[in-house]
């Protein structure tokens, strides 16, 4: 798997732990089913704790388990299954401020969707990167620079840019209207 | 009409550039066919039976003469000299080459058009009442709302990989000409009965296809400023909960049906309550900015009655008939809305040649402030014609063979492209429409029959809306032979109803006789002044079935 964020490929500081595996050393991502049993031990060691959620996770059910979690990874079983985008938005909306990672065969064209929904990074299979080198991910992000939706994405939405332009021109008018 | 500002213009250019690189990356193998497919679909590009098909968005069916001329140019340069207007107020080109598509998209961007989200599992092009802004029964023009939704839904980061396609329609009138109850979301602008405040009735879960359903009211009154956050709540519930295990059960109507409208409503309201509305909604200034583009054109002050019109009606019988069928009331005295039928006798419903497009564009400039509408009936409308000028307009239309006087009559048939073009179709639709059109060609007989909507689909996906046709015709296939099922009593209006199956399937050549029999039962049983659908509601299906036993 390869880890990608807005600035390119990055090192993964976390080790992914399988359902039946023993706990490794260092920062790790546990499956949801192991979080209650093994999470406290990881935290006690002073390591950072991550959790992997299926995209069918119900926010109300998992939220109480996420208090001390530094990273949440969300499963994308296929690039065409957009549930993870909504789950990410719900987590951000509820106030989750930690690292958020999309895990699955997302393609370069979807980096903006992931970042737009509050993900920090995408972990995608090597096979995808072999076809779509990191330059394509950066290019995709630089191609679409605008978005309409307020409350999503990086930078101001088009609606907010219009508002800023309106306010600036309003201030300018006020300034002109004032006596010298 | 809405005009792009610098942001809209840049946004569409960026999308064209993105699509251009997506095509290149498909050709160099960076993208697999599976990966490319949703990307091209989200830009309106289908792979059909014989060629690619490009579906161009005509947001809420509003078009300028300049845009129509550009479509004519594209038809000539990149297609076979014609285009096809669809039931979702869009335009399809049936013969573009993949390598030309990015250039076509640039030509569209030159006139503030695009093909964004006319296909794919995303929020599709928003449709609206084709008499928006001119209908007398309108509470508020639905186009500003539709334009706001167009912008909000374009390349939405969260809602671009939904379980299935998602269609939104808006009306601001009492009489529903936008078929809002047959959409995933239907919005009706209304006044709060208590306070008089403007807001929306929100209907979710309508749709046709293989499991036709009439939408359910999810919110009786939504204050106007909350629109986008409420839509976001609906979309999120659907994106998370809609079925993905079976594409035939993936539309929101199935979710609403399976968990029940009450439970669906509860989940939406819960999500809506959790949302930070003010961070999502458009501010009132933005709503006003958009609405300002839809201010009425500079009408002249005219008397309601036009003497010139009356004289011409008395002198020209064909013109008088055209006025009777194709001219609609306008809220401004002295003006009328004119339907240009794209259903000539024996023609292909919704097709227009580049030459016709140019003529119509010219007439829009001359008679209707350069603006046109596309209707979900696959016709065009000039919405602001002076009554004094109706005769001149009709003469020009007649000279171009565009004056077919059949709006809403039995030959104003809706038809999908069917097996002549479509890779999903199980049977041909266009030849059925053509044979019915020829059977009922006689104008006097059509007027005698009165308003009667025939809708034809070439497969159960129901692009021809057969379920809500007064007479619906569905083309199927069994052991290599095409056959057709008839339904009666469907209704696309505010009295929305799904048609009832008449009987066993028919061969293509039996369809005109069968429709003739149905029409004869109606003519025999109708009370004075009663339209087909009213008679059907009164007498039920039994008298019609008897004719087929």
PDB file of N, CA and C in Angstrom, chain B residues 5 51 86 88 118 121 139 150 182 202 210 213 253 330 351 361 479 484 508 523 529:
ATOM      1  N   UNK B   5     -20.331  33.834 -13.601  1.00  0.00           N
ATOM      2  CA  UNK B   5     -19.336  34.805 -13.169  1.00  0.00           C
ATOM      3  C   UNK B   5     -17.957  34.170 -13.384  1.00  0.00           C
ATOM      4  N   UNK B  51     -22.085   3.745 -30.990  1.00  0.00           N
ATOM      5  CA  UNK B  51     -21.120   4.835 -30.836  1.00  0.00           C
ATOM      6  C   UNK B  51     -21.214   5.396 -29.418  1.00  0.00           C
ATOM      7  N   UNK B  86     -34.196  15.423 -24.601  1.00  0.00           N
ATOM      8  CA  UNK B  86     -34.610  14.289 -23.774  1.00  0.00           C
ATOM      9  C   UNK B  86     -35.705  14.673 -22.782  1.00  0.00           C
ATOM     10  N   UNK B  88     -35.415  14.671 -19.739  1.00  0.00           N
ATOM     11  CA  UNK B  88     -34.865  15.421 -18.610  1.00  0.00           C
ATOM     12  C   UNK B  88     -34.323  16.776 -19.076  1.00  0.00           C
ATOM     13  N   UNK B 118     -24.656  14.687 -16.171  1.00  0.00           N
ATOM     14  CA  UNK B 118     -25.863  14.302 -16.908  1.00  0.00           C
ATOM     15  C   UNK B 118     -25.994  12.784 -16.914  1.00  0.00           C
ATOM     16  N   UNK B 121     -23.610   7.840 -11.178  1.00  0.00           N
ATOM     17  CA  UNK B 121     -24.263   7.685  -9.870  1.00  0.00           C
ATOM     18  C   UNK B 121     -24.025   8.916  -9.001  1.00  0.00           C
ATOM     19  N   UNK B 139     -46.048  30.476  -7.400  1.00  0.00           N
ATOM     20  CA  UNK B 139     -45.761  31.154  -6.142  1.00  0.00           C
ATOM     21  C   UNK B 139     -44.426  31.888  -6.257  1.00  0.00           C
ATOM     22  N   UNK B 150     -27.898  23.386  -8.789  1.00  0.00           N
ATOM     23  CA  UNK B 150     -26.913  23.014  -9.816  1.00  0.00           C
ATOM     24  C   UNK B 150     -25.504  23.279  -9.310  1.00  0.00           C
ATOM     25  N   UNK B 182     -42.220  12.074  -9.360  1.00  0.00           N
ATOM     26  CA  UNK B 182     -41.541  10.949 -10.007  1.00  0.00           C
ATOM     27  C   UNK B 182     -40.028  11.137  -9.958  1.00  0.00           C
ATOM     28  N   UNK B 202     -40.931  19.137   0.579  1.00  0.00           N
ATOM     29  CA  UNK B 202     -39.863  18.258   0.122  1.00  0.00           C
ATOM     30  C   UNK B 202     -40.408  16.835  -0.013  1.00  0.00           C
ATOM     31  N   UNK B 210     -37.765   0.014 -12.999  1.00  0.00           N
ATOM     32  CA  UNK B 210     -38.488  -1.263 -12.869  1.00  0.00           C
ATOM     33  C   UNK B 210     -39.370  -1.321 -11.636  1.00  0.00           C
ATOM     34  N   UNK B 213     -42.440   4.298  -8.281  1.00  0.00           N
ATOM     35  CA  UNK B 213     -43.027   4.748  -7.018  1.00  0.00           C
ATOM     36  C   UNK B 213     -43.312   6.235  -7.078  1.00  0.00           C
ATOM     37  N   UNK B 253     -35.729   5.505  -3.699  1.00  0.00           N
ATOM     38  CA  UNK B 253     -37.128   5.079  -3.524  1.00  0.00           C
ATOM     39  C   UNK B 253     -37.200   3.723  -2.822  1.00  0.00           C
ATOM     40  N   UNK B 330     -49.989  33.476 -20.326  1.00  0.00           N
ATOM     41  CA  UNK B 330     -48.810  34.123 -19.763  1.00  0.00           C
ATOM     42  C   UNK B 330     -49.287  35.061 -18.659  1.00  0.00           C
ATOM     43  N   UNK B 351     -36.200  14.984 -31.760  1.00  0.00           N
ATOM     44  CA  UNK B 351     -35.063  15.273 -32.631  1.00  0.00           C
ATOM     45  C   UNK B 351     -35.203  16.663 -33.258  1.00  0.00           C
ATOM     46  N   UNK B 361     -33.517  29.458 -33.007  1.00  0.00           N
ATOM     47  CA  UNK B 361     -32.716  30.466 -32.303  1.00  0.00           C
ATOM     48  C   UNK B 361     -33.030  31.862 -32.833  1.00  0.00           C
ATOM     49  N   UNK B 479     -37.600 -14.370 -26.137  1.00  0.00           N
ATOM     50  CA  UNK B 479     -37.127 -15.293 -27.166  1.00  0.00           C
ATOM     51  C   UNK B 479     -36.803 -14.588 -28.480  1.00  0.00           C
ATOM     52  N   UNK B 484     -44.862  -5.541 -26.589  1.00  0.00           N
ATOM     53  CA  UNK B 484     -45.174  -4.278 -25.923  1.00  0.00           C
ATOM     54  C   UNK B 484     -46.308  -4.448 -24.922  1.00  0.00           C
ATOM     55  N   UNK B 508     -45.462  -5.470 -32.160  1.00  0.00           N
ATOM     56  CA  UNK B 508     -45.331  -4.068 -32.561  1.00  0.00           C
ATOM     57  C   UNK B 508     -46.480  -3.639 -33.475  1.00  0.00           C
ATOM     58  N   UNK B 523     -63.837   7.736 -26.092  1.00  0.00           N
ATOM     59  CA  UNK B 523     -64.747   8.631 -26.810  1.00  0.00           C
ATOM     60  C   UNK B 523     -66.202   8.254 -26.561  1.00  0.00           C
ATOM     61  N   UNK B 529     -66.795  17.386 -22.081  1.00  0.00           N
ATOM     62  CA  UNK B 529     -65.634  18.142 -21.622  1.00  0.00           C
ATOM     63  C   UNK B 529     -64.637  17.351 -20.803  1.00  0.00           C
TER      64      UNK B 529
END
